[in-house]
XYZ file of C-alpha atoms in Angstrom:
407
model
C 64.475 55.903 60.554
C 65.240 52.215 59.938
C 66.313 50.803 56.596
C 64.933 47.319 57.303
C 62.989 46.020 54.349
C 60.079 43.615 54.694
C 58.991 41.940 51.463
C 55.767 39.929 51.195
C 56.606 36.921 49.062
C 53.712 34.782 47.723
C 55.674 31.555 48.278
C 57.336 32.048 51.677
C 55.475 34.981 53.217
C 57.332 37.857 54.830
C 61.047 38.061 54.019
C 63.074 40.434 56.173
C 66.119 42.100 54.651
C 68.315 43.366 57.509
C 70.296 46.599 57.591
C 73.750 46.725 56.073
C 75.214 45.143 52.988
C 72.225 42.846 52.330
C 69.835 45.797 52.234
C 72.271 47.711 50.022
C 72.298 44.838 47.511
C 68.510 44.532 47.353
C 67.969 48.241 46.684
C 70.814 48.488 44.163
C 69.850 49.294 40.568
C 71.787 46.335 39.169
C 69.944 43.907 41.438
C 66.516 45.464 40.820
C 67.091 44.922 37.081
C 66.233 41.280 37.785
C 62.622 42.341 38.404
C 62.370 42.904 34.641
C 63.704 39.454 33.692
C 61.339 36.480 33.691
C 62.568 33.488 35.635
C 61.287 30.972 33.099
C 61.818 32.793 29.808
C 59.041 31.851 27.398
C 57.322 29.309 29.668
C 54.479 31.803 30.201
C 53.273 30.767 26.746
C 52.480 27.370 28.265
C 51.769 28.347 31.868
C 50.217 31.862 31.961
C 51.088 32.226 35.647
C 54.816 31.885 34.980
C 55.401 35.640 35.047
C 57.660 35.590 38.103
C 61.120 37.096 37.918
C 64.763 36.454 38.773
C 64.358 39.150 41.428
C 61.688 37.124 43.249
C 63.727 33.941 42.932
C 66.854 35.586 44.346
C 64.918 36.860 47.355
C 63.421 33.398 47.902
C 66.852 31.758 47.745
C 68.092 34.337 50.264
C 65.207 33.469 52.603
C 66.019 29.763 52.425
C 69.718 30.496 52.974
C 68.865 32.400 56.164
C 66.911 29.370 57.373
C 69.727 26.981 56.455
C 72.303 29.063 58.332
C 70.066 29.178 61.414
C 69.515 25.400 61.245
C 73.231 24.642 61.007
C 74.039 27.054 63.837
C 71.530 25.281 66.098
C 73.298 21.991 65.327
C 76.630 23.388 66.453
C 78.146 24.128 63.048
C 80.522 27.066 63.360
C 79.385 29.971 61.186
C 80.386 33.470 62.227
C 78.110 36.496 61.753
C 80.439 37.695 59.011
C 80.268 34.337 57.205
C 76.483 34.205 57.556
C 76.091 37.655 56.014
C 78.554 36.783 53.248
C 76.865 33.532 52.201
C 73.472 35.307 52.259
C 74.912 38.086 50.076
C 76.344 35.498 47.689
C 73.022 33.716 47.221
C 71.269 37.053 46.712
C 73.637 37.809 43.838
C 74.034 34.326 42.377
C 71.761 35.134 39.404
C 72.557 38.834 39.034
C 74.281 38.140 35.712
C 71.207 36.801 33.914
C 70.172 38.571 30.742
C 66.789 38.971 28.999
C 64.576 35.886 29.113
C 67.185 34.334 31.429
C 69.310 32.343 28.940
C 68.571 33.595 25.430
C 71.223 36.327 25.335
C 73.993 33.906 26.322
C 73.516 31.901 23.138
C 72.678 34.642 20.660
C 73.931 38.191 21.145
C 77.154 37.134 22.861
C 79.388 34.119 22.386
C 81.164 32.075 25.030
C 79.989 34.158 27.995
C 78.072 32.308 30.711
C 75.757 34.138 33.094
C 77.811 32.880 36.068
C 80.821 34.787 34.722
C 78.721 37.908 34.271
C 77.385 37.509 37.817
C 80.932 37.492 39.124
C 81.790 40.623 37.139
C 78.777 42.440 38.563
C 79.675 41.285 42.079
C 83.172 42.719 41.620
C 81.634 45.980 40.384
C 79.343 46.202 43.418
C 82.223 45.278 45.709
C 84.180 48.319 44.538
C 81.155 50.535 45.063
C 80.660 49.087 48.555
C 84.306 49.488 49.630
C 85.137 45.782 49.679
C 82.214 44.642 51.838
C 81.426 41.851 49.367
C 84.930 40.356 49.294
C 84.082 37.380 51.500
C 80.822 36.757 49.606
C 82.790 36.619 46.355
C 85.315 34.200 47.881
C 82.490 31.889 48.937
C 80.762 32.208 45.550
C 84.005 31.216 43.789
C 84.588 28.341 46.269
C 87.863 29.937 47.342
C 86.968 30.132 51.032
C 88.246 27.655 53.590
C 84.742 26.426 54.500
C 83.668 24.520 51.405
C 80.187 23.724 52.744
C 79.242 27.414 52.520
C 79.762 27.269 48.752
C 77.705 24.062 48.620
C 74.778 26.005 50.079
C 74.962 28.156 46.935
C 75.867 25.529 44.334
C 75.398 21.796 44.865
C 72.747 19.097 44.688
C 71.184 20.587 47.825
C 71.721 24.302 47.251
C 69.223 27.000 48.142
C 68.996 28.018 44.483
C 67.381 24.710 43.502
C 65.219 24.502 46.589
C 63.714 27.882 45.764
C 63.265 27.554 42.033
C 61.514 24.195 42.309
C 59.059 25.523 44.913
C 58.606 28.856 43.114
C 58.304 27.502 39.583
C 55.834 24.880 40.810
C 53.765 27.589 42.517
C 53.593 29.942 39.543
C 53.105 27.290 36.852
C 50.597 25.289 38.880
C 52.583 22.093 38.294
C 52.097 20.645 41.763
C 54.561 17.794 41.235
C 57.385 20.262 41.836
C 56.188 21.344 45.263
C 59.044 19.920 47.310
C 59.346 19.934 51.101
C 62.048 22.587 51.314
C 61.494 23.182 55.040
C 62.017 19.512 55.840
C 65.125 19.306 53.645
C 66.678 22.347 55.336
C 65.808 20.995 58.793
C 67.700 17.784 57.973
C 70.876 19.511 56.706
C 74.147 19.025 58.574
C 77.886 19.350 57.962
C 80.344 16.458 58.113
C 84.081 16.952 57.379
C 83.342 20.324 55.741
C 80.744 18.739 53.435
C 77.040 19.409 53.339
C 75.153 16.219 54.233
C 71.578 15.134 54.846
C 70.504 13.368 58.042
C 69.037 9.938 57.373
C 65.635 11.046 58.704
C 65.306 13.296 55.659
C 65.862 10.640 53.014
C 62.208 10.489 51.917
C 62.171 14.240 51.366
C 65.276 13.889 49.190
C 63.700 11.080 47.176
C 60.678 13.296 46.564
C 62.987 16.192 45.681
C 64.859 14.163 43.043
C 61.657 12.862 41.466
C 60.098 16.348 41.521
C 63.138 17.858 39.844
C 62.975 15.325 37.026
C 59.255 15.949 36.521
C 59.733 19.723 36.500
C 62.417 19.464 33.841
C 60.245 17.563 31.401
C 56.945 19.256 32.299
C 58.184 22.852 32.588
C 61.824 23.639 31.767
C 61.945 21.382 28.710
C 58.258 21.499 27.815
C 58.145 21.413 24.031
C 56.202 24.681 23.790
C 58.718 26.452 26.045
C 61.566 25.097 23.917
C 59.735 26.167 20.757
C 59.162 29.728 22.012
C 62.812 30.056 22.996
C 63.972 28.953 19.542
C 61.682 31.462 17.809
C 63.196 34.205 19.964
C 66.778 33.026 19.435
C 66.286 32.823 15.669
C 64.671 36.270 15.529
C 67.631 37.771 17.367
C 70.055 35.866 15.162
C 68.331 37.211 12.042
C 68.449 40.737 13.485
C 72.158 40.356 14.219
C 72.859 39.086 10.706
C 70.965 42.028 9.205
C 72.900 44.396 11.458
C 76.146 42.950 10.117
C 74.880 43.692 6.592
C 74.430 47.328 7.578
C 70.644 47.292 7.913
C 69.530 49.799 10.543
C 67.000 48.241 12.936
C 64.883 49.781 15.656
C 66.169 48.837 19.095
C 67.189 50.321 22.430
C 70.786 51.593 22.761
C 71.692 48.572 24.890
C 70.295 46.075 22.381
C 71.836 48.055 19.521
C 75.277 47.585 21.074
C 74.996 43.786 21.081
C 73.383 43.576 17.632
C 75.973 45.740 15.924
C 79.074 44.485 17.745
C 80.658 41.045 17.933
C 80.966 40.360 21.643
C 82.917 37.285 22.680
C 84.222 36.339 26.095
C 87.523 38.196 25.727
C 85.839 41.425 24.713
C 83.150 41.154 27.382
C 85.761 40.690 30.098
C 87.948 43.566 28.907
C 85.636 46.188 27.384
C 83.740 48.013 30.174
C 81.121 49.188 27.653
C 79.898 45.587 27.365
C 78.907 45.326 31.005
C 77.439 48.847 31.015
C 75.117 48.025 28.112
C 74.386 44.555 29.492
C 73.123 46.060 32.737
C 70.651 48.156 30.744
C 69.175 45.120 28.994
C 66.055 43.317 30.166
C 62.989 41.586 28.716
C 61.426 44.937 27.793
C 64.205 45.722 25.291
C 63.556 42.481 23.448
C 59.742 42.699 23.439
C 59.771 46.350 22.303
C 62.094 45.520 19.412
C 60.051 42.499 18.314
C 56.842 44.550 18.273
C 58.442 47.023 15.874
C 60.192 44.320 13.826
C 56.790 42.776 13.050
C 56.489 45.471 10.377
C 60.065 45.198 9.103
C 60.676 44.868 5.362
C 62.753 41.748 5.927
C 60.379 38.817 5.485
C 62.191 36.479 7.894
C 62.606 38.984 10.741
C 59.018 40.137 10.374
C 57.715 36.556 10.362
C 59.685 35.471 13.438
C 58.722 38.627 15.335
C 55.035 38.076 14.564
C 55.397 34.437 15.592
C 56.699 35.349 19.046
C 54.469 38.340 19.758
C 51.372 36.526 18.487
C 52.310 33.138 19.981
C 52.348 31.415 16.619
C 55.437 29.574 17.728
C 57.308 26.742 16.028
C 55.765 23.301 15.789
C 57.860 20.665 17.560
C 58.625 17.037 16.822
C 60.158 15.175 19.773
C 62.010 11.898 19.306
C 64.049 9.866 21.778
C 67.530 8.601 21.107
C 70.536 9.884 19.127
C 70.232 12.857 16.788
C 69.512 12.005 13.167
C 68.491 14.055 10.165
C 65.692 12.222 8.378
C 63.828 12.660 5.127
C 60.823 14.104 6.963
C 62.910 17.082 8.144
C 64.256 17.652 4.633
C 60.695 17.659 3.296
C 59.537 20.059 6.018
C 62.296 22.523 5.083
C 61.322 22.219 1.414
C 57.619 22.823 2.182
C 58.352 25.921 4.289
C 60.589 27.270 1.534
C 57.851 26.896 -1.058
C 55.104 28.292 1.165
C 56.922 31.448 2.248
C 59.135 31.974 -0.792
C 62.317 31.789 1.271
C 65.525 30.014 0.238
C 65.971 26.579 1.806
C 69.292 27.661 3.351
C 67.556 30.540 5.153
C 64.683 28.281 6.187
C 67.161 25.880 7.738
C 69.035 28.691 9.529
C 66.115 30.775 10.797
C 62.811 28.906 10.476
C 63.894 25.567 11.918
C 65.959 24.523 14.937
C 67.261 21.204 16.163
C 68.379 20.468 19.707
C 69.444 17.361 21.587
C 68.619 17.419 25.287
C 69.945 14.994 27.873
C 68.786 15.028 31.465
C 69.304 12.679 34.361
C 67.800 12.857 37.819
C 71.037 12.427 39.704
C 74.690 11.858 38.866
C 76.743 9.560 41.068
C 79.903 10.864 39.370
C 79.397 14.601 39.888
C 78.325 16.379 43.064
C 76.705 13.798 45.336
C 74.036 13.802 48.019
C 75.559 12.242 51.098
C 73.382 10.748 53.806
C 74.617 11.013 57.399
C 74.045 7.656 59.104
C 73.365 7.195 62.813
C 76.880 5.872 63.384
C 78.384 9.097 61.975
C 79.445 7.644 58.632
C 78.130 8.919 55.309
C 76.776 7.062 52.288
C 75.648 8.175 48.865
C 71.854 8.328 48.592
C 71.958 5.707 45.832
C 73.287 3.222 48.431
C 70.683 4.055 51.067
C 67.437 4.660 49.218
C 65.042 1.724 49.102
C 62.893 3.532 46.558
C 65.404 4.719 43.953
C 68.169 2.448 42.730
C 71.379 3.737 41.205
C 70.411 2.759 37.655
C 67.153 4.695 37.855
C 68.810 7.666 39.524
C 71.599 8.059 36.990
C 69.810 7.051 33.779
C 70.145 9.873 31.247
C 67.104 10.527 29.081
C 67.984 11.968 25.661
C 65.437 13.610 23.417
C 65.722 15.414 20.105
C 63.596 18.528 19.587
C 63.067 19.512 15.949
C 61.275 22.867 15.794
C 59.966 24.428 12.589
C 57.776 27.233 11.255
C 54.107 26.310 11.163
């Protein structure tokens, strides 16, 4: 009996998971947990189709990685079977550390712990269980392996993570502007001096990719309703945590209870094995179940925020461009909410409003670059080659202030 797994993916079609360590990852409990974590957090409140999961995204990124490895092999790039399996394992697990609603837990129930660090901890855990078969994958993930371009396939301007999530998020939201030509981009990949580069023939696909990424950020990832929903959820969890610290007993799953009733910072998370054990039992269902019960809680603020999220009565949002300022309008809004709901202004400010500055550029010429391989074998930054996008347009950072408040 074969253990090959064939998965029918709505974006890429049939994805084959071969025998061995890759199959063992996909069927592992810790990896399957990602099927209960939405890829786009609260974006489904804007785009009802955005119900896809981190599990689906990880499989899609794996599929694209398999194609990229095959493409580079055909072009004479030296990648051994062991390296190919390792880089495919690494991309499978690159998001395994995500918590409920993808990013909310990082900022609320824990402090100073990034999901990339949790991913690495889970990889190390799986590596022990699998007798060291993930050691090379972990080296590549950490960029500690001699072939740097393998890490770039996982994390760079042209990584398989981005190529999948843009295609997938575009598909499930229906925002067609994000539908990039991932096949063409992968076909044009090459390696020069241990760096991932793009053949000049693929420059138009890269231009489209950069524009699409910018559009997806402002239309989907930073859509004001998505931002609003996330802040309602963050504030509800913050209120629950504050009540827990006061000794109030709240309904929640054992895993959520652990993070509400304990202060978990980076040092504790890295050194207390109970943290990772409870983390691996957390998913979107824990949060939704708690909120549904908290709707009837005696605490006015927790009840209000829980009803807001469950009933989609999410915060109203004012968006302004430029530097962050606190104006008289915001002060008046806080005062009005306080009077309407009978809640102290200090609590209104802490729980029923949120302010966030967001900066996003399309491409940074300072950070990781996209290098174009010219016909003479030299490489140039895309900003030097593109006749459609100049360097000022590419690197211009757009800054917007989101002020969210209770309706």
